[in-house]
Coordinates of C-alpha atoms in Angstrom, one line a residue:
X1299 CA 3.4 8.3 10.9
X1300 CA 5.2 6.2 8.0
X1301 CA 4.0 5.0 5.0
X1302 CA 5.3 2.8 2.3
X1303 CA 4.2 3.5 -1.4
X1304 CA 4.5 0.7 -3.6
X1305 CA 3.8 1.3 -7.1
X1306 CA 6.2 -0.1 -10.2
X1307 CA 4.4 3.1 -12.0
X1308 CA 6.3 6.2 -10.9
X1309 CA 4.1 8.4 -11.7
X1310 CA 1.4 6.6 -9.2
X1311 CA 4.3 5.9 -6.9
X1312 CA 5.2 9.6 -6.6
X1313 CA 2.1 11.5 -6.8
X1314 CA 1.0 9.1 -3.6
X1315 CA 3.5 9.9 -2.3
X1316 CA 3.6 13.8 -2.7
X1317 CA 0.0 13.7 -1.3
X1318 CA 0.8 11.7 1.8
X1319 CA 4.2 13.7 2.5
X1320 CA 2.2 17.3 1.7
X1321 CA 0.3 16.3 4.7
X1322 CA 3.1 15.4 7.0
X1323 CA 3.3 12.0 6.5
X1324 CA 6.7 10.1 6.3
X1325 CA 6.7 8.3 3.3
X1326 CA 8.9 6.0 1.9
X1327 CA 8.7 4.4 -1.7
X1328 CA 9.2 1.2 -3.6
X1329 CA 8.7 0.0 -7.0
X1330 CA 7.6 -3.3 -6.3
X1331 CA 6.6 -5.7 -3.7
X1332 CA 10.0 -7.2 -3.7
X1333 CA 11.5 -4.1 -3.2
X1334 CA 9.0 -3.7 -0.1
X1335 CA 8.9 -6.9 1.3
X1336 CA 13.2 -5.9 1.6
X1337 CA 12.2 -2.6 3.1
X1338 CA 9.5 -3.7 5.4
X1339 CA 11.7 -6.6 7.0
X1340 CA 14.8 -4.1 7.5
X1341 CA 12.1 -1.1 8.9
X1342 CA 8.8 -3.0 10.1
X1343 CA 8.8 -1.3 13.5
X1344 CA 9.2 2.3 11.7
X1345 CA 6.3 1.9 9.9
X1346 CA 2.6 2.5 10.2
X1347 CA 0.8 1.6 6.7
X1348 CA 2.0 0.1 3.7
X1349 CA 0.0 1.2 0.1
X1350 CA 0.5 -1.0 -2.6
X1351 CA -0.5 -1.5 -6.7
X1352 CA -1.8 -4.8 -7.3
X1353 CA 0.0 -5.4 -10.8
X1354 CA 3.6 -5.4 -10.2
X1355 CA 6.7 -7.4 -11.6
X1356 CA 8.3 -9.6 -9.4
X1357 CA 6.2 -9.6 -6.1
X1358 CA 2.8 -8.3 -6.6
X1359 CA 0.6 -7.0 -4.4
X1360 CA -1.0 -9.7 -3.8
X1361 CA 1.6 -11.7 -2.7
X1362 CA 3.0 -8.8 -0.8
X1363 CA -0.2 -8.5 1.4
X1364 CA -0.2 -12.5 1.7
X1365 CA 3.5 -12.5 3.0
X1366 CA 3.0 -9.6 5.5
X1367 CA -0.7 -11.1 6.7
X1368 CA 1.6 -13.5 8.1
X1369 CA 4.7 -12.3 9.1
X1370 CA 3.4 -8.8 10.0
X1371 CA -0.1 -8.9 10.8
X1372 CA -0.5 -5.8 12.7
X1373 CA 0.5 -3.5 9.6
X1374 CA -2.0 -2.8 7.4
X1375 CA -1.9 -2.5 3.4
X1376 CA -3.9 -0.7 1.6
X1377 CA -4.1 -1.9 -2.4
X1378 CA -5.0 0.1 -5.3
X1379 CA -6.2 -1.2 -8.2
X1380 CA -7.6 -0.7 -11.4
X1381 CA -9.5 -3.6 -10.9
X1382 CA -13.2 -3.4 -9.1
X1383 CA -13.9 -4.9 -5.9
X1384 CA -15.6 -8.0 -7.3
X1385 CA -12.6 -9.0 -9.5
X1386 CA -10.1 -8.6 -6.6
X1387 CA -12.4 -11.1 -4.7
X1388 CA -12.3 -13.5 -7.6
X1389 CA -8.2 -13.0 -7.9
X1390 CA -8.8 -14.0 -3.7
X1391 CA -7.7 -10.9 -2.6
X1392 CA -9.3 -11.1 1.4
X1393 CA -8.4 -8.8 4.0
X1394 CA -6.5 -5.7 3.2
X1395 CA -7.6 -2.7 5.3
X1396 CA -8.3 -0.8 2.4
X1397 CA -9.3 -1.0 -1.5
X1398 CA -8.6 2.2 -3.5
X1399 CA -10.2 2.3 -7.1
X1400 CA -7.7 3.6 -9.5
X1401 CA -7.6 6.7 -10.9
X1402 CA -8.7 7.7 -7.1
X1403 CA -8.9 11.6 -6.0
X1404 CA -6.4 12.3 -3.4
X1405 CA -8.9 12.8 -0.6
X1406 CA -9.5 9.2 -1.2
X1407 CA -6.2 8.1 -0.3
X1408 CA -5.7 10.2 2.8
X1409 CA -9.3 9.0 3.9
X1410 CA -8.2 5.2 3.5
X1411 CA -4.8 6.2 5.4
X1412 CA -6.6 7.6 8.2
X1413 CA -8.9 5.2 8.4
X1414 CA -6.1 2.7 8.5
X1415 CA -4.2 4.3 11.0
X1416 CA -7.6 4.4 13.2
X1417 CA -8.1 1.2 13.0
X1418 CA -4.9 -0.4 13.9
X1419 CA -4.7 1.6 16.9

């Protein structure tokens, strides 16, 4: 299983990612959705769950999950945020697989993965 961490905060970015890896997961990171959307277009078949910050520069993770609703819809994001579930409704955030509150436990993020994972297979 591969998983793309987007986060333009590395210290987000890389404690995802140690969490993920520390339970066998591939994991692969970016620092914003830009950076992704490059990733995800040259690996898309490779991966199995992109998990994205909201607030980035550039491409946010808003946009990212709009682009790849389209062009990938059978790879599902996951999107943490400091914002609560009502706010990302009003920002018309619809349809990511997951929502992670930030600060989240790590339990919380492998859940989500998993869950993900289930879900699109």
């Amino acid at each position: 299983v591969h998983i793309l961490v987007v986060d333009d905060e590395p210290i987000v970015r890389r404690l995802a990612a140690r969490v993920l890896a520390g339970q066998g997961y591939a994991v692969s990171e970016a620092e914003d959705g830009l950076e992704a959307l490059h990733f995800i277009e040259s690996q898309a078949s490779e991966l199995d769950v992109v998990v994205s910050d909201i607030i980035m520069p550039r491409l946010n993770g808003v946009e990212l999950l709009q682009t790849l609703t389209s062009g990938f819809p059978h790879l599902p994001v996951i999107l943490m945020s400091g914002f609560g579930h009502s706010r990302l409704v009003e920002m018309g955030v619809t349809a990511p697989c997951g929502i992670l509150a930030k600060p989240f436990p790590p339990e919380a993020l492998l859940n989500e993965v998993r869950r993900c994972i289930r879900q699109r297979n």
